[in-house]
mmCIF file of C-alpha atoms in Angstrom:
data_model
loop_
_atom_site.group_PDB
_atom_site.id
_atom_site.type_symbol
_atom_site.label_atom_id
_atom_site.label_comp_id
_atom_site.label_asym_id
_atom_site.label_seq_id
_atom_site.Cartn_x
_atom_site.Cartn_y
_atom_site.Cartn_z
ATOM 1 C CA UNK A 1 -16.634 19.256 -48.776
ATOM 2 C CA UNK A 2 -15.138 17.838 -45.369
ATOM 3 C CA UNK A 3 -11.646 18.158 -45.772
ATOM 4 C CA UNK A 4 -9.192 16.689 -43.013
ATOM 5 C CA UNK A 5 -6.752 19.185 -41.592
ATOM 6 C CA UNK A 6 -3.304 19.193 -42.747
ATOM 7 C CA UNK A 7 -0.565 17.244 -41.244
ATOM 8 C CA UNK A 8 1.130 20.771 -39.728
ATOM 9 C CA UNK A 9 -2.223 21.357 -38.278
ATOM 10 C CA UNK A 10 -2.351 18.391 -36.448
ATOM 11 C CA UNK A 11 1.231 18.790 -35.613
ATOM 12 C CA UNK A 12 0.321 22.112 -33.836
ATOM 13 C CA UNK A 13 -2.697 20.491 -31.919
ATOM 14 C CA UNK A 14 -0.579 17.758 -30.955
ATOM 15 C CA UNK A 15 2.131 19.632 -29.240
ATOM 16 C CA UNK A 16 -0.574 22.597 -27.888
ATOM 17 C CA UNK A 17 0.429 23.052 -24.261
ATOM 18 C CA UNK A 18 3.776 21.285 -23.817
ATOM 19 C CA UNK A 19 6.832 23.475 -23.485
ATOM 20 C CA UNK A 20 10.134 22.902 -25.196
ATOM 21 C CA UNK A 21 13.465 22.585 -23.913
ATOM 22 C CA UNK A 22 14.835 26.045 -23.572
ATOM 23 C CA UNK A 23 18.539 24.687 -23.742
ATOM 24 C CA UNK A 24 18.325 24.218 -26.868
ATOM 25 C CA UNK A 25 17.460 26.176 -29.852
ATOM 26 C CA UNK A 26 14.025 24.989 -31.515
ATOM 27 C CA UNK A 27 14.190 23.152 -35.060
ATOM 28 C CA UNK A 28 11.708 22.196 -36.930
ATOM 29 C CA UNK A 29 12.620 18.939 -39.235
ATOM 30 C CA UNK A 30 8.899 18.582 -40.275
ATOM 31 C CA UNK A 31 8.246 20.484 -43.648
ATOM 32 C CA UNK A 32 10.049 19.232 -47.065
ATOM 33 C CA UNK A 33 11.155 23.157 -47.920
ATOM 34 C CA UNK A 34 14.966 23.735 -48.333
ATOM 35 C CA UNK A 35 16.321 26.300 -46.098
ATOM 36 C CA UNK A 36 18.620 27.465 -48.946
ATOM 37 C CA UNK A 37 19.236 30.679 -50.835
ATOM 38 C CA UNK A 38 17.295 30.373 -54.258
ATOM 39 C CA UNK A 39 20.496 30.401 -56.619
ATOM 40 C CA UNK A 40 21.185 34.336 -57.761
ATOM 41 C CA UNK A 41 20.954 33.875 -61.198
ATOM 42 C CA UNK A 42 17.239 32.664 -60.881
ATOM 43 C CA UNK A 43 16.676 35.637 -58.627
ATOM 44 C CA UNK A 44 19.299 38.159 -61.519
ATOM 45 C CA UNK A 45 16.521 36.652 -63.904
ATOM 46 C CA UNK A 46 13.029 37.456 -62.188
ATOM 47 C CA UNK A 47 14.493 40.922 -61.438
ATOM 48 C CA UNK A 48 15.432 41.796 -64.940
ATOM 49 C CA UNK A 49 11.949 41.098 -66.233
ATOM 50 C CA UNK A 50 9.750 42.693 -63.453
ATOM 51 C CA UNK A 51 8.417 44.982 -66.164
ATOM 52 C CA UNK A 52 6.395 42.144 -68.066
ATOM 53 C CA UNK A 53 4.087 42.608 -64.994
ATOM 54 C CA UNK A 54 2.031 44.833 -67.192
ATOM 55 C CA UNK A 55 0.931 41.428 -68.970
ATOM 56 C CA UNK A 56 -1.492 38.908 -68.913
ATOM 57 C CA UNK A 57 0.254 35.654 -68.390
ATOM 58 C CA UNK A 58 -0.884 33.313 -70.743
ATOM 59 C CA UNK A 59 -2.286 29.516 -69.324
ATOM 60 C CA UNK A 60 -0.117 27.828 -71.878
ATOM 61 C CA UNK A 61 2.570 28.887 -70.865
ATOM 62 C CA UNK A 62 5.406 31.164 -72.334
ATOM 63 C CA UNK A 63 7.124 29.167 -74.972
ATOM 64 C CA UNK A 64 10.932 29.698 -73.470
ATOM 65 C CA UNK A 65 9.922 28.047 -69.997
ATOM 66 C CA UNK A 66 7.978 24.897 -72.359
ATOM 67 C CA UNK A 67 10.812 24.570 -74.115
ATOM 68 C CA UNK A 68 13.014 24.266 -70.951
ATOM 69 C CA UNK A 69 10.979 22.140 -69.258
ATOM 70 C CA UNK A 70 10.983 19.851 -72.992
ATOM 71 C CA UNK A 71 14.875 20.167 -72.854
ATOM 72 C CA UNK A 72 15.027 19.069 -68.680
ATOM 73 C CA UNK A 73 12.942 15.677 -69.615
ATOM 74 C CA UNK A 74 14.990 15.120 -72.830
ATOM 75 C CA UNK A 75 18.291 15.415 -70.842
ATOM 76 C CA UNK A 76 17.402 14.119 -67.757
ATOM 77 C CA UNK A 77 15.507 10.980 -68.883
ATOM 78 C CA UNK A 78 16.097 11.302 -72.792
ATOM 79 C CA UNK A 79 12.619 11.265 -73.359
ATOM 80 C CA UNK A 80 10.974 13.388 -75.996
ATOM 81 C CA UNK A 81 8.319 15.228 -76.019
ATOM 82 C CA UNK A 82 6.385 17.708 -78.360
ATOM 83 C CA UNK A 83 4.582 20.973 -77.544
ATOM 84 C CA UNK A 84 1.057 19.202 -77.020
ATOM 85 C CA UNK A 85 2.652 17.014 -74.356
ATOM 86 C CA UNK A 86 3.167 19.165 -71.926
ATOM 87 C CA UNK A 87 1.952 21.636 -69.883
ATOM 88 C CA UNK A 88 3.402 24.330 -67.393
ATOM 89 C CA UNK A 89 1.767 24.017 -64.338
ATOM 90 C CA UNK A 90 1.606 26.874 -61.010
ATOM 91 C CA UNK A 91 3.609 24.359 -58.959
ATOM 92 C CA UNK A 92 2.453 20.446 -58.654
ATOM 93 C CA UNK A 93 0.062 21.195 -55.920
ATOM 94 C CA UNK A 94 -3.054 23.191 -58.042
ATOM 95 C CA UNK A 95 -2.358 20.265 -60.840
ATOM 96 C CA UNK A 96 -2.519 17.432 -58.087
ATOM 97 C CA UNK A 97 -5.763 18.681 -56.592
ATOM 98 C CA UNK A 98 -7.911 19.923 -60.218
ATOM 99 C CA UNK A 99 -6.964 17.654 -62.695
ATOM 100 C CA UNK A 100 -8.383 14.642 -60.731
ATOM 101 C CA UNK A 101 -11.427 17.002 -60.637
ATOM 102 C CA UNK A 102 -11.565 17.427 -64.089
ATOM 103 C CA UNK A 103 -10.919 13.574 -65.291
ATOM 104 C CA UNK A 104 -13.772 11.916 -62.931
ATOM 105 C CA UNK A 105 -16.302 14.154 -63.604
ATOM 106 C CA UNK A 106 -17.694 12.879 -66.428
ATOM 107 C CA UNK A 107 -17.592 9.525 -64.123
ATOM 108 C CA UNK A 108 -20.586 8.330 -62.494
ATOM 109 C CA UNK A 109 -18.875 6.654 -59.586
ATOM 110 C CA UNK A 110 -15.938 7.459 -59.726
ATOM 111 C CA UNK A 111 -12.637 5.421 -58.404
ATOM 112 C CA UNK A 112 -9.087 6.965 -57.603
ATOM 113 C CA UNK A 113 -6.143 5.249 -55.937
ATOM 114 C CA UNK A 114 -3.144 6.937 -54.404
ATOM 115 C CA UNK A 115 0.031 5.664 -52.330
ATOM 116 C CA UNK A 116 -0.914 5.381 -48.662
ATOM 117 C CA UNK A 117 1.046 7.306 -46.816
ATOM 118 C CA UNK A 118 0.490 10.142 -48.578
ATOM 119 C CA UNK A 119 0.870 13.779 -50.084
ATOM 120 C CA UNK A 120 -2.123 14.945 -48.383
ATOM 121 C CA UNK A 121 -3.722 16.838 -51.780
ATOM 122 C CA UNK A 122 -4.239 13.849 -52.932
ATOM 123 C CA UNK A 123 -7.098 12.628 -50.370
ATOM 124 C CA UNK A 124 -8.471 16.373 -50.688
ATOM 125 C CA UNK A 125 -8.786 15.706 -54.563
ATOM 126 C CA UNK A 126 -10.384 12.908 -54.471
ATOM 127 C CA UNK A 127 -12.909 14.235 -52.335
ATOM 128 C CA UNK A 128 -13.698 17.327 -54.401
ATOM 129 C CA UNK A 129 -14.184 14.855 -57.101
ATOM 130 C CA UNK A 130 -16.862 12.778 -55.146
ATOM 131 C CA UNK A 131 -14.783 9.710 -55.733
ATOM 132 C CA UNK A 132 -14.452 6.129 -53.728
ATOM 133 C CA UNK A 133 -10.443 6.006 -52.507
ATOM 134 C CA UNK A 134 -8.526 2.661 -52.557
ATOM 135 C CA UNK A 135 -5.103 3.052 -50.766
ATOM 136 C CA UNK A 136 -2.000 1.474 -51.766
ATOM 137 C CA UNK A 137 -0.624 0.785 -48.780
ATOM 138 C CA UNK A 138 3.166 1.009 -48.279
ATOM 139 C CA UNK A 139 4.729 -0.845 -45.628
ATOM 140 C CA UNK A 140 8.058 -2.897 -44.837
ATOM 141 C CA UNK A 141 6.571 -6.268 -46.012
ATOM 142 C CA UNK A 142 6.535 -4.317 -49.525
ATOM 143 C CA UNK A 143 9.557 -2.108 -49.145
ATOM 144 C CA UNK A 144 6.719 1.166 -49.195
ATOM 145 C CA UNK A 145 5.924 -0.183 -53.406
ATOM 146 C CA UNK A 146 3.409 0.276 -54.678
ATOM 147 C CA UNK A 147 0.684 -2.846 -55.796
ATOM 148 C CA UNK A 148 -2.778 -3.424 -56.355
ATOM 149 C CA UNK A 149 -4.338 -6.578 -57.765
ATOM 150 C CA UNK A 150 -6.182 -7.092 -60.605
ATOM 151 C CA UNK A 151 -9.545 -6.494 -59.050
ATOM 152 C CA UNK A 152 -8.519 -3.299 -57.737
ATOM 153 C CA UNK A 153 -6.755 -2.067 -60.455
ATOM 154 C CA UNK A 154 -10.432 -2.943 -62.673
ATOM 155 C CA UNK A 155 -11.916 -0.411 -60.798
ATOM 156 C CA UNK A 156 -10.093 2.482 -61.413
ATOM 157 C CA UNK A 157 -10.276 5.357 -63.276
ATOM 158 C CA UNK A 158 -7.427 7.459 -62.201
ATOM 159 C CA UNK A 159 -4.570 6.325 -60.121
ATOM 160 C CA UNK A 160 -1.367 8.649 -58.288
ATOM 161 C CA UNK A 161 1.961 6.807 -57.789
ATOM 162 C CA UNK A 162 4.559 9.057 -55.939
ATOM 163 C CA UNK A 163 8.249 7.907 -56.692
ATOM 164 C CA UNK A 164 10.879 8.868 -55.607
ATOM 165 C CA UNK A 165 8.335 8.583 -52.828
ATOM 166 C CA UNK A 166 7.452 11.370 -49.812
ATOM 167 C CA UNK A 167 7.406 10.363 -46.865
ATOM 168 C CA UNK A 168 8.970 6.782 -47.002
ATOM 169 C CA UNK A 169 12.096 7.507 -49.408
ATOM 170 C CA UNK A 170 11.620 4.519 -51.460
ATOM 171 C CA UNK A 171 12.284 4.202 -55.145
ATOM 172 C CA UNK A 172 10.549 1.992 -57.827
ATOM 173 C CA UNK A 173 12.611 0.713 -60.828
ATOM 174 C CA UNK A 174 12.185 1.434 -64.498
ATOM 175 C CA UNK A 175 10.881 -2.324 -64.575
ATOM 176 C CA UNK A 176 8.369 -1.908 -61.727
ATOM 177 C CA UNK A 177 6.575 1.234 -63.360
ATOM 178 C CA UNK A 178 6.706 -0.314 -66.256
ATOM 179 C CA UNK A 179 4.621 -3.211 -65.011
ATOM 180 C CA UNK A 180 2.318 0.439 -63.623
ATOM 181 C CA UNK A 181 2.408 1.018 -66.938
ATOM 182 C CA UNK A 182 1.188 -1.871 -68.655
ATOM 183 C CA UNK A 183 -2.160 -2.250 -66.255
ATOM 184 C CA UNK A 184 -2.917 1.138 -66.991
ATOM 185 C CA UNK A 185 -3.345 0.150 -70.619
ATOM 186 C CA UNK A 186 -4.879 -3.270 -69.837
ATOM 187 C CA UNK A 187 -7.639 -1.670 -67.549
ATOM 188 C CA UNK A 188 -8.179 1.523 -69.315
ATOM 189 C CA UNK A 189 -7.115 3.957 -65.954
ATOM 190 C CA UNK A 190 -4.734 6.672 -66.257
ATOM 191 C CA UNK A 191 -1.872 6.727 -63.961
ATOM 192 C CA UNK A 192 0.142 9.763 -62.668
ATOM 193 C CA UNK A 193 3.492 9.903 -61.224
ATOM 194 C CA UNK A 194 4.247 12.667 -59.081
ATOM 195 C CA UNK A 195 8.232 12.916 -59.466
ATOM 196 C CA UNK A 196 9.046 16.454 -57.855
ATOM 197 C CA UNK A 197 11.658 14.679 -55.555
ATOM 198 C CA UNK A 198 13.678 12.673 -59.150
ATOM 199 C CA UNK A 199 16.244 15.447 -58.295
ATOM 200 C CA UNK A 200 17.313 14.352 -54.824
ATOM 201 C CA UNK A 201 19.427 11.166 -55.813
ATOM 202 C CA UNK A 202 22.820 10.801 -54.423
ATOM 203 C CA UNK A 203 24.640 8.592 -56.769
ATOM 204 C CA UNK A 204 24.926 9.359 -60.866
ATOM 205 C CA UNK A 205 25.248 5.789 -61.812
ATOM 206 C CA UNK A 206 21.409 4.975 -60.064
ATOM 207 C CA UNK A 207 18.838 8.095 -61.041
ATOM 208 C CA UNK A 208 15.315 7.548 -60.382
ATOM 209 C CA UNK A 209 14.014 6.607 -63.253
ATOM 210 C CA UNK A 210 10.448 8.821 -65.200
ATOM 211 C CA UNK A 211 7.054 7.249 -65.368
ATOM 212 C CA UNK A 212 7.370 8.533 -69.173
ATOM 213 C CA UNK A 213 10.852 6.286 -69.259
ATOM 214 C CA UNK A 214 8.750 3.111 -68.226
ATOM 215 C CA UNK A 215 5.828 3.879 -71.010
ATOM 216 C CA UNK A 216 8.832 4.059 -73.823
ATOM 217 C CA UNK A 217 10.222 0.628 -72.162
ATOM 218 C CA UNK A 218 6.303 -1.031 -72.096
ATOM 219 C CA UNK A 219 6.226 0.137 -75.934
ATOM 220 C CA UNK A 220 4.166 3.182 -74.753
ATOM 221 C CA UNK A 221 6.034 5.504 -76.642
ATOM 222 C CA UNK A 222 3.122 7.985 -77.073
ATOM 223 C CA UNK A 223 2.197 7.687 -73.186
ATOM 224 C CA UNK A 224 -1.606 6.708 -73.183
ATOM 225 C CA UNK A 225 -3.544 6.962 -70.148
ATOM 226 C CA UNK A 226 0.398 7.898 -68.798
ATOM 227 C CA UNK A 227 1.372 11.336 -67.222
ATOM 228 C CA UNK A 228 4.050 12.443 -64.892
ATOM 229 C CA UNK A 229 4.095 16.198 -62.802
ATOM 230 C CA UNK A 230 7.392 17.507 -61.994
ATOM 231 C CA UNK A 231 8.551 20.732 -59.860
ATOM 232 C CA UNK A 232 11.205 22.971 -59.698
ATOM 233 C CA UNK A 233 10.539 23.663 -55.672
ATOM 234 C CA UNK A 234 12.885 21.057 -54.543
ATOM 235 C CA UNK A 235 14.977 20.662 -57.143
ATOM 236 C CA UNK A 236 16.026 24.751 -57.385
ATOM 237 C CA UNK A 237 15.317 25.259 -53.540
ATOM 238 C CA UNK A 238 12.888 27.482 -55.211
ATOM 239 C CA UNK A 239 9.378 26.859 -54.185
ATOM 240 C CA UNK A 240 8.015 30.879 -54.652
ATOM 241 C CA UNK A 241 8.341 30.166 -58.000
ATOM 242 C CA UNK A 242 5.814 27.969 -58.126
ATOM 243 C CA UNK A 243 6.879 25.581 -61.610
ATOM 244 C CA UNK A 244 5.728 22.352 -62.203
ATOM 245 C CA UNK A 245 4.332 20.798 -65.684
ATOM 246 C CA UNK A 246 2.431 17.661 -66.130
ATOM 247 C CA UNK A 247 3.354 16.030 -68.739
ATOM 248 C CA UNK A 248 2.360 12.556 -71.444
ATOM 249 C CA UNK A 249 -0.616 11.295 -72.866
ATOM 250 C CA UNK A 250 -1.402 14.679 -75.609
ATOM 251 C CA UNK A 251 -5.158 13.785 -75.535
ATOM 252 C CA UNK A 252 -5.835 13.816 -72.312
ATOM 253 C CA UNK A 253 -3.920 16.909 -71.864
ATOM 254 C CA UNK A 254 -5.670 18.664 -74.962
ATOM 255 C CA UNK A 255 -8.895 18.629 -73.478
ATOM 256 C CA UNK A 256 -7.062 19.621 -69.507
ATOM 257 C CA UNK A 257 -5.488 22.592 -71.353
ATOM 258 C CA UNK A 258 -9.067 23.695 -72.195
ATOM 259 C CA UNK A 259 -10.208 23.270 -68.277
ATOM 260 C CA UNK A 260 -6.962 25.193 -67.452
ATOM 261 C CA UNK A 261 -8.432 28.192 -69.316
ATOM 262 C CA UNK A 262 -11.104 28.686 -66.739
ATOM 263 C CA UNK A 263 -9.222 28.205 -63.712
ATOM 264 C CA UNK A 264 -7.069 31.306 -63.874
ATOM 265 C CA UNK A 265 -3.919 29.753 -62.468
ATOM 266 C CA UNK A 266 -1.258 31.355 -64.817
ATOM 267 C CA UNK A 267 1.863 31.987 -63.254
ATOM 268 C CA UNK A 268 3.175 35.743 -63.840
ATOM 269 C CA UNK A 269 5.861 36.157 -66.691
ATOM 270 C CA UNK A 270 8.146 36.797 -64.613
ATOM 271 C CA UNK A 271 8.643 34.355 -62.809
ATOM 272 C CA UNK A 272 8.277 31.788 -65.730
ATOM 273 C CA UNK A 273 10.891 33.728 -67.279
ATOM 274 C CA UNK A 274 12.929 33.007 -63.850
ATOM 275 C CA UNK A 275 11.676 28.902 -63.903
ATOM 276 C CA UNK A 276 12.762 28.783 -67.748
ATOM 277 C CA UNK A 277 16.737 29.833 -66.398
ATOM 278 C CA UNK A 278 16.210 27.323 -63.735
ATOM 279 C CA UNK A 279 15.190 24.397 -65.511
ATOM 280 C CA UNK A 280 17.863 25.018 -68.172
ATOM 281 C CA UNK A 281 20.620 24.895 -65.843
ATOM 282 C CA UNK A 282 21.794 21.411 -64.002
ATOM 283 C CA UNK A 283 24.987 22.678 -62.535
ATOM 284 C CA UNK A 284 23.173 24.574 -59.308
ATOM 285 C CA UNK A 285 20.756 20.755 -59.169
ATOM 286 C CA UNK A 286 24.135 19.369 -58.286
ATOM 287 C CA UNK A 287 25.247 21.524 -55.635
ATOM 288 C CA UNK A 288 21.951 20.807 -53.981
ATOM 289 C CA UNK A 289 22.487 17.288 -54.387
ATOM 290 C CA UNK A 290 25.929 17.787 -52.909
ATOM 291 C CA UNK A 291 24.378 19.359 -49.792
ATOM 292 C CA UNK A 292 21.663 16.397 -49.041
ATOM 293 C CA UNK A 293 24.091 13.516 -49.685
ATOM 294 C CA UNK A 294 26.243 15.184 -46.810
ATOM 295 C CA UNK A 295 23.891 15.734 -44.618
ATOM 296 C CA UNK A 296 23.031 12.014 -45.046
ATOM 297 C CA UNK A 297 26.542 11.164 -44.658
ATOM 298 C CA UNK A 298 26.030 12.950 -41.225
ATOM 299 C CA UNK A 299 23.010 10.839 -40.523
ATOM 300 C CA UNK A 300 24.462 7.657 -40.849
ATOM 301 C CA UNK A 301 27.547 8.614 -38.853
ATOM 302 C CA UNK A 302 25.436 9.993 -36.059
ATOM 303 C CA UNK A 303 22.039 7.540 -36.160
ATOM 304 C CA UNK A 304 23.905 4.123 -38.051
ATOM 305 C CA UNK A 305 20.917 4.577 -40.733
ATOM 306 C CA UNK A 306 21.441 3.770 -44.793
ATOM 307 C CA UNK A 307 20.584 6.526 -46.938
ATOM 308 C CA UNK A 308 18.105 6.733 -48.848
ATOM 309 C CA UNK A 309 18.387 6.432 -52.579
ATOM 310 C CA UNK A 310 16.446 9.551 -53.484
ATOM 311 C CA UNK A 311 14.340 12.681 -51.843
ATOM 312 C CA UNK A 312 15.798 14.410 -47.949
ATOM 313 C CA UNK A 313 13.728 12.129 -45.916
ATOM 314 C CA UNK A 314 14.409 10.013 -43.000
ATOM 315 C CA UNK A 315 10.946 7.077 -42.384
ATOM 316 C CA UNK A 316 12.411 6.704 -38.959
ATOM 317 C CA UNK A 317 10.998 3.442 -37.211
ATOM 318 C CA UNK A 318 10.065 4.245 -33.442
ATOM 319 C CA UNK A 319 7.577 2.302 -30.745
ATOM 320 C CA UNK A 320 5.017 5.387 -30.845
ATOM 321 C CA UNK A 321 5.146 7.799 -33.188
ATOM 322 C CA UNK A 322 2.657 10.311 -31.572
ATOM 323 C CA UNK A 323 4.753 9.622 -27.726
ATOM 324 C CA UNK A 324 8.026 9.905 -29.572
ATOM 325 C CA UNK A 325 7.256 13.478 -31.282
ATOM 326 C CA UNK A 326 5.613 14.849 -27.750
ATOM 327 C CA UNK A 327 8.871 13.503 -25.911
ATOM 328 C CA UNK A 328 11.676 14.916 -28.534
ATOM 329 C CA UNK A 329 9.715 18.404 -28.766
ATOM 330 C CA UNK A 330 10.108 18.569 -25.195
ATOM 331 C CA UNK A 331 13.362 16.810 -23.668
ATOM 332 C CA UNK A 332 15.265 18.215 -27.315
ATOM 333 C CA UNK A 333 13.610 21.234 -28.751
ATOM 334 C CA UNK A 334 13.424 19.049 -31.957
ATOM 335 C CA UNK A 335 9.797 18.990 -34.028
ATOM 336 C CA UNK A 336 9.451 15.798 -36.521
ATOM 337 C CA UNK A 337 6.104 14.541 -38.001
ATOM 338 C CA UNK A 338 4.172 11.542 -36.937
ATOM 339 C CA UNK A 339 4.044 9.023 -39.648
ATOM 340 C CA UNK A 340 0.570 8.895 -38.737
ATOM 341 C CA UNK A 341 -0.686 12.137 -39.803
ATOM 342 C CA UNK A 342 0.602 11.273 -43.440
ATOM 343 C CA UNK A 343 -1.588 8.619 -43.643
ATOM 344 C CA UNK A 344 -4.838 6.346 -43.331
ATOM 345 C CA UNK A 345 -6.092 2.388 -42.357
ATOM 346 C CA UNK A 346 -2.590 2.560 -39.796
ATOM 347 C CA UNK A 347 -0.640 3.583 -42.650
ATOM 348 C CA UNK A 348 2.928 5.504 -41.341
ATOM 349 C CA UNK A 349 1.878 3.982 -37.831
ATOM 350 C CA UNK A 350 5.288 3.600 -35.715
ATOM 351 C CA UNK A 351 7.446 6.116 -37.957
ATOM 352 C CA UNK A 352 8.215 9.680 -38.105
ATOM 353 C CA UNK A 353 9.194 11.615 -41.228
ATOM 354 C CA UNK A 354 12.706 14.125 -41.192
ATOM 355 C CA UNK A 355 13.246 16.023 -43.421
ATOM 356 C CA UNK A 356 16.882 17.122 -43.930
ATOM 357 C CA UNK A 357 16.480 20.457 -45.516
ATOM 358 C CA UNK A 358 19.356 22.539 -43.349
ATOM 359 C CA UNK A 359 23.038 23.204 -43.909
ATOM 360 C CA UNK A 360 25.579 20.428 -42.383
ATOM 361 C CA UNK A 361 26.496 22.320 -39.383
ATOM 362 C CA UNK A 362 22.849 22.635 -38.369
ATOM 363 C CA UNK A 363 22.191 19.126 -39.065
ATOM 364 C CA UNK A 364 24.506 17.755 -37.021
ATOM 365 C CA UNK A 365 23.817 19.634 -34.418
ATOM 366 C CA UNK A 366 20.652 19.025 -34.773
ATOM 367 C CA UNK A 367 20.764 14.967 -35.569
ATOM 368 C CA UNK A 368 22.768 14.940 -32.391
ATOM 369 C CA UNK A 369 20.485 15.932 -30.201
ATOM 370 C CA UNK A 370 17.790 13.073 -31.680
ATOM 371 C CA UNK A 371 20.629 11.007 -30.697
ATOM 372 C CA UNK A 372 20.963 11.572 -27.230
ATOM 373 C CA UNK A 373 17.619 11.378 -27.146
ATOM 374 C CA UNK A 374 17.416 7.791 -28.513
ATOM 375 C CA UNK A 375 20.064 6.495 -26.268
ATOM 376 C CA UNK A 376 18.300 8.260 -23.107
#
């Protein structure tokens, strides 16, 4: 399998040999992990049950941390959902990159589709399933949404939407998946939404809407061809705990659950004990949310930009994205990702991705600096 190195990777290689600022303390605004304390009753909770190390986690799942993640989708989206549809995942990553591998392989030549930019695991799935890629490319002239036509969309077999989306912020309506939705049944594909930033909104009254939501407004109510993975890494600023479910369509997932048996990717009891407290519990969500709506706040008093809807991201438009992060890394001590490197065909050409994952007083002083490099 030839597998591209990761974004970070070419991050490194990029900035090999040039030597920051030493004026300045180095940040790093590249990588979407929040720099925040995992809330102490999630931690209270995996230390209380350190003993049920002594078992065998099952691949199901333990039935407290299903029925949290049931109750999170009910409240958050009032969707429901039964015991067959749904599954408890180890994170959204192992579930991104193996279930693709287990729905094309019974294809002969096989065709997946993902959002371009792009979650890398996505590419590297779709070449450990041997399949043909079409990208659906996200630019301004489409406000980053995602669309294919008909002809494309005839040749698919599998196809990964990402709203809210990573790295371009942008948000599709309940009325645009829903038209997702819809082709998926007309042309017999199954479509996944990856939704581990729906947490990161910053006003009540507009919430990104669920894939699932759509399918019940396209009269999908039992979500064929349909699934959506969520996480608990952003959401909980707890990514060591490594929950994420995939949920919808209870055939598909039937037969999944089987191929999850032989891949050996339980997570410990423990610490689905610890995600089950987690998902339960929206107060902490909110505090988070409080955090990255400030440090937006900050952003658009510092850099004039409009917030984005959903997810800690700033798509920052610049002349040369690769120039621009060599320049900032050394004239401000500041690292940011090349739009570039998150994408394929010119896709993220001219942007860089920041990700706003410190405290306020960091990111100002951090967003200031970008500043005065902008205006030099």
């Amino acid at each position: 399998m030839n597998f591209e190195i990761y974004p970070f990777e070419k991050l490194n290689e990029l900035l090999e040999g040039i030597t920051p600022n030493n004026e300045y303390e180095l940040s790093s605004l590249t990588i979407g992990e929040p720099q925040f304390e995992t809330p102490q009753f999630i931690q209270d909770e995996l230390k209380a049950t350190t003993l049920l190390l002594k078992k065998y986690p099952a691949s199901a799942g333990i039935p407290e941390l299903k029925e949290s993640m049931i109750n999170f989708v009910f409240k958050r989206f009032n969707v429901s959902l039964n015991n067959e549809q749904i599954i408890p995942t180890f994170g959204t990553r192992e579930v991104l990159f193996n279930f693709p591998q287990f729905a094309l392989f019974d294809k002969k030549n096989p065709i997946m589709a993902f959002t371009n930019p792009f979650y890398q695991i996505y590419e590297g799935a779709a070449i450990a399933s041997r399949a043909e890629v079409i990208h659906i490319n996200l630019d301004e002239s489409n406000n980053f949404k995602a669309n294919l036509s008909d002809e494309e969309l005839r040749k698919c077999d599998l196809v990964v939407l990402n709203y809210p989306n990573n790295p371009t912020s942008a948000v599709m309506s309940i009325d645009e998946l829903a038209i997702w939705v819809k082709k998926a049944l007309e042309f017999d594909f199954i479509l996944i939404n990856d939704e581990c930033y729906s947490e990161i909104f910053f006003d009540e009254a507009i919430k990104p809407p669920s894939l699932l939501e759509a399918s019940v407004k396209a009269g999908n109510s039992e979500f064929k061809n349909v699934l959506v993975m969520n996480s608990i890494s952003k959401r909980s600023s707890a990514p060591g705990l490594r929950s994420g479910f995939i949920a919808g369509d209870e055939t598909i997932l039937k037969e999944y659950m089987k191929y999850r048996t032989y891949v050996g990717c339980a997570s410990p009891v423990p610490l689905q004990k610890a995600a089950a407290v987690a998902w339960n519990d929206e107060k902490h969500v909110e505090g988070f949310r409080q955090i990255y709506k400030q440090n937006f706040e900050i952003a658009k008093e510092i850099l004039g930009i409009n917030p984005p809807k959903a997810t800690f991201y700033i798509w920052l438009k610049v002349d040369d994205e690769l120039q621009f992060t060599k320049d900032l890394y050394k004239e401000k001590s500041i690292k940011v990702l090349p739009g570039s490197f998150l994408g394929r065909e010119n896709a993220g050409q001219g942007y860089v991705r920041i990700a706003l994952v410190e405290n306020a007083k960091k990111t100002k002083e951090v967003l200031q600096r970008l500043k005065d490099f902008l205006d030099g």
